[in-house]
mmCIF file of C-alpha atoms in Angstrom:
data_model
loop_
_atom_site.group_PDB
_atom_site.id
_atom_site.type_symbol
_atom_site.label_atom_id
_atom_site.label_comp_id
_atom_site.label_asym_id
_atom_site.label_seq_id
_atom_site.Cartn_x
_atom_site.Cartn_y
_atom_site.Cartn_z
ATOM 1 C CA MET A 1 -2.340 -29.260 -35.394
ATOM 2 C CA LYS A 2 0.483 -27.420 -34.079
ATOM 3 C CA LYS A 3 -0.823 -23.757 -35.475
ATOM 4 C CA GLY A 4 -4.214 -24.687 -33.984
ATOM 5 C CA PHE A 5 -2.328 -25.111 -30.588
ATOM 6 C CA ILE A 6 -0.460 -21.986 -31.147
ATOM 7 C CA LEU A 7 -3.314 -20.030 -31.939
ATOM 8 C CA PHE A 8 -5.347 -21.247 -29.032
ATOM 9 C CA ILE A 9 -2.305 -20.297 -26.636
ATOM 10 C CA SER A 10 -2.124 -17.013 -27.892
ATOM 11 C CA CYS A 11 -5.438 -16.195 -27.499
ATOM 12 C CA ALA A 12 -5.311 -17.099 -23.915
ATOM 13 C CA MET A 13 -2.545 -15.210 -23.587
ATOM 14 C CA LEU A 14 -4.508 -12.033 -24.662
ATOM 15 C CA MET A 15 -7.517 -12.871 -22.117
ATOM 16 C CA LEU A 16 -5.116 -13.128 -19.430
ATOM 17 C CA VAL A 17 -3.044 -9.859 -20.239
ATOM 18 C CA ALA A 18 -6.748 -7.894 -20.851
ATOM 19 C CA CYS A 19 -7.736 -9.553 -17.292
ATOM 20 C CA ASP A 20 -5.119 -8.388 -15.678
ATOM 21 C CA LYS A 21 -5.726 -4.659 -16.972
ATOM 22 C CA ASP A 22 -9.201 -4.761 -16.149
ATOM 23 C CA LYS A 23 -7.872 -5.353 -12.686
ATOM 24 C CA LYS A 24 -5.414 -2.559 -12.596
ATOM 25 C CA ASN A 25 -7.943 -0.207 -14.009
ATOM 26 C CA LYS A 26 -10.653 -0.727 -11.264
ATOM 27 C CA PRO A 27 -10.262 1.696 -8.344
ATOM 28 C CA GLU A 28 -9.352 0.335 -4.838
ATOM 29 C CA THR A 29 -12.400 0.242 -2.396
ATOM 30 C CA ILE A 30 -11.966 1.925 0.828
ATOM 31 C CA THR A 31 -14.658 0.464 2.376
ATOM 32 C CA GLY A 32 -14.519 -2.766 4.602
ATOM 33 C CA GLU A 33 -16.002 -4.687 7.018
ATOM 34 C CA SER A 34 -13.529 -4.278 10.013
ATOM 35 C CA SER A 35 -15.349 -3.148 13.137
ATOM 36 C CA ALA A 36 -14.097 -0.959 15.768
ATOM 37 C CA PRO A 37 -10.555 -1.904 16.887
ATOM 38 C CA ALA A 38 -9.891 -2.800 20.517
ATOM 39 C CA TRP A 39 -6.922 0.256 20.357
ATOM 40 C CA SER A 40 -6.031 1.612 24.405
ATOM 41 C CA SER A 41 -3.641 3.944 25.508
ATOM 42 C CA PRO A 42 -1.038 2.360 27.768
ATOM 43 C CA VAL A 43 -1.084 1.942 31.359
ATOM 44 C CA ASP A 44 1.980 0.687 32.034
ATOM 45 C CA TYR A 45 4.450 2.695 34.204
ATOM 46 C CA ASP A 46 7.328 1.895 31.994
ATOM 47 C CA MET A 47 6.321 4.791 29.800
ATOM 48 C CA THR A 48 8.014 7.671 30.805
ATOM 49 C CA SER A 49 8.547 9.879 27.575
ATOM 50 C CA SER A 50 5.439 11.463 25.848
ATOM 51 C CA MET A 51 4.926 13.592 22.591
ATOM 52 C CA THR A 52 1.603 15.141 21.333
ATOM 53 C CA ALA A 53 0.220 15.492 17.775
ATOM 54 C CA VAL A 54 -3.007 17.255 16.517
ATOM 55 C CA VAL A 55 -3.730 15.440 13.452
ATOM 56 C CA ARG A 56 -6.365 15.953 10.988
ATOM 57 C CA VAL A 57 -7.352 12.863 8.328
ATOM 58 C CA ASP A 58 -8.091 13.685 4.903
ATOM 59 C CA LEU A 59 -8.274 10.539 3.065
ATOM 60 C CA ALA A 60 -9.245 12.926 -0.137
ATOM 61 C CA ILE A 61 -5.356 13.041 -0.564
ATOM 62 C CA SER A 62 -5.401 9.524 -1.471
ATOM 63 C CA TYR A 63 -8.570 8.531 -2.538
ATOM 64 C CA SER A 64 -10.327 11.674 -3.988
ATOM 65 C CA GLU A 65 -12.698 10.019 -6.322
ATOM 66 C CA GLN A 66 -13.962 7.287 -4.013
ATOM 67 C CA VAL A 67 -14.239 10.165 -1.004
ATOM 68 C CA ALA A 68 -16.018 12.228 -3.526
ATOM 69 C CA ALA A 69 -18.122 9.325 -4.494
ATOM 70 C CA LEU A 70 -19.517 8.935 -0.817
ATOM 71 C CA GLY A 71 -21.357 11.959 -0.665
ATOM 72 C CA LYS A 72 -21.052 12.128 2.848
ATOM 73 C CA GLU A 73 -18.994 12.792 5.908
ATOM 74 C CA TYR A 74 -16.513 9.867 6.493
ATOM 75 C CA ILE A 75 -15.323 11.376 9.605
ATOM 76 C CA THR A 76 -17.750 11.103 12.562
ATOM 77 C CA ASP A 77 -17.723 10.253 16.484
ATOM 78 C CA GLY A 78 -16.123 7.257 17.398
ATOM 79 C CA ASP A 79 -13.426 7.315 14.811
ATOM 80 C CA MET A 80 -10.271 6.160 16.228
ATOM 81 C CA LEU A 81 -6.612 7.383 15.386
ATOM 82 C CA ALA A 82 -3.350 5.412 17.522
ATOM 83 C CA ALA A 83 0.081 5.382 17.308
ATOM 84 C CA PHE A 84 2.187 2.230 17.402
ATOM 85 C CA SER A 85 5.203 1.414 18.100
ATOM 86 C CA GLY A 86 5.368 -2.589 16.160
ATOM 87 C CA ASP A 87 2.385 -3.944 17.631
ATOM 88 C CA VAL A 88 2.194 -1.986 21.057
ATOM 89 C CA CYS A 89 -0.318 0.941 20.842
ATOM 90 C CA LEU A 90 1.076 4.227 22.351
ATOM 91 C CA GLY A 91 -1.668 6.276 22.444
ATOM 92 C CA VAL A 92 -4.679 6.660 20.897
ATOM 93 C CA ASP A 93 -7.459 9.157 20.732
ATOM 94 C CA THR A 94 -11.337 9.208 19.538
ATOM 95 C CA MET A 95 -13.135 11.776 17.137
ATOM 96 C CA LYS A 96 -15.600 14.148 19.054
ATOM 97 C CA GLN A 97 -17.709 16.501 17.485
ATOM 98 C CA GLU A 98 -16.328 19.184 19.572
ATOM 99 C CA ASN A 99 -12.686 18.397 18.173
ATOM 100 C CA ASN A 100 -13.930 20.092 14.562
ATOM 101 C CA GLY A 101 -12.291 17.192 12.623
ATOM 102 C CA LEU A 102 -9.027 16.932 14.431
ATOM 103 C CA PHE A 103 -7.251 14.564 17.059
ATOM 104 C CA PHE A 104 -5.487 14.959 19.853
ATOM 105 C CA LEU A 105 -3.001 12.323 20.267
ATOM 106 C CA PHE A 106 -1.093 12.099 23.156
ATOM 107 C CA VAL A 107 1.932 9.202 22.633
ATOM 108 C CA THR A 108 3.902 7.755 25.494
ATOM 109 C CA ALA A 109 6.431 5.394 25.415
ATOM 110 C CA PRO A 110 9.090 3.866 27.659
ATOM 111 C CA GLU A 111 12.836 5.493 26.726
ATOM 112 C CA SER A 112 13.992 2.958 24.856
ATOM 113 C CA THR A 113 11.748 3.158 22.038
ATOM 114 C CA ASP A 114 12.799 3.653 18.772
ATOM 115 C CA ASN A 115 12.101 6.617 17.017
ATOM 116 C CA ASN A 116 9.780 5.438 14.299
ATOM 117 C CA VAL A 117 6.082 5.663 15.367
ATOM 118 C CA GLN A 118 3.398 4.514 12.944
ATOM 119 C CA LEU A 119 -0.436 6.248 12.874
ATOM 120 C CA LYS A 120 -3.553 4.049 12.041
ATOM 121 C CA TYR A 121 -6.960 5.391 11.513
ATOM 122 C CA TYR A 122 -10.144 3.622 11.695
ATOM 123 C CA SER A 123 -13.423 4.804 10.181
ATOM 124 C CA SER A 124 -16.848 3.817 11.484
ATOM 125 C CA VAL A 125 -18.351 4.856 8.342
ATOM 126 C CA LEU A 126 -15.978 3.278 5.892
ATOM 127 C CA LYS A 127 -15.213 0.148 8.381
ATOM 128 C CA ASN A 128 -11.653 -0.012 7.617
ATOM 129 C CA ILE A 129 -8.613 0.642 8.867
ATOM 130 C CA PHE A 130 -6.093 2.908 7.275
ATOM 131 C CA ILE A 131 -2.273 3.260 8.166
ATOM 132 C CA ALA A 132 0.089 6.424 7.342
ATOM 133 C CA SER A 133 2.290 6.097 4.589
ATOM 134 C CA GLU A 134 5.739 7.681 6.763
ATOM 135 C CA PRO A 135 5.973 6.886 10.354
ATOM 136 C CA LEU A 136 6.437 9.746 12.825
ATOM 137 C CA THR A 137 9.695 10.585 14.801
ATOM 138 C CA PHE A 138 9.327 9.835 18.049
ATOM 139 C CA ARG A 139 10.603 12.699 20.254
ATOM 140 C CA ASN A 140 10.249 13.137 23.949
ATOM 141 C CA ASP A 141 8.070 16.596 25.002
ATOM 142 C CA ASP A 142 7.709 17.748 21.373
ATOM 143 C CA VAL A 143 4.691 18.659 19.835
ATOM 144 C CA LEU A 144 3.489 18.065 16.097
ATOM 145 C CA GLY A 145 1.002 20.243 14.721
ATOM 146 C CA THR A 146 -1.076 22.661 16.183
ATOM 147 C CA VAL A 147 -4.778 23.401 15.789
ATOM 148 C CA SER A 148 -4.363 26.089 12.986
ATOM 149 C CA GLU A 149 -1.918 23.893 11.151
ATOM 150 C CA PRO A 150 -2.285 20.168 12.115
ATOM 151 C CA LEU A 151 -0.333 17.158 11.101
ATOM 152 C CA THR A 152 -2.127 15.577 7.626
ATOM 153 C CA PRO A 153 -0.469 12.245 6.902
ATOM 154 C CA VAL A 154 -1.117 10.443 3.941
ATOM 155 C CA PHE A 155 -3.328 7.559 4.774
ATOM 156 C CA VAL A 156 -3.560 4.179 2.709
ATOM 157 C CA LYS A 157 -5.714 1.020 3.564
ATOM 158 C CA GLU A 158 -3.973 -1.187 5.855
ATOM 159 C CA LYS A 159 -3.049 -4.234 4.250
#
């Protein structure tokens, strides 16, 4: 009886390990069911500082296999890029065909803003929100990136 119980427990443990291993081998899906967020640029008069960022979104940096499998363009008109300090939106830009895949993000902030600004990207094709893995440092009157050399942060799925 004791040997049978030990054998049962051993088999159960092996099955759990095998199931956990299968989960780790499955690629994370980059598609979701999110509708377009209601991000909007601030209109508060307390926003006395500003900076500009020229940004290219390239999800293939983090999700090359999934992006290749899409077989279609995932950055389209209506996609959004926004800058946040905590839960406060400091600026937002919407993709337009004439922007050639670049976002021109004007970020405003009160003088008391901490130096970290988090970028979030919404893809209308993938119906998902992605977040830059590293925050930007906010500096008044600064310009990050150019049209010929845009800032290209690494984006991952927002959890």
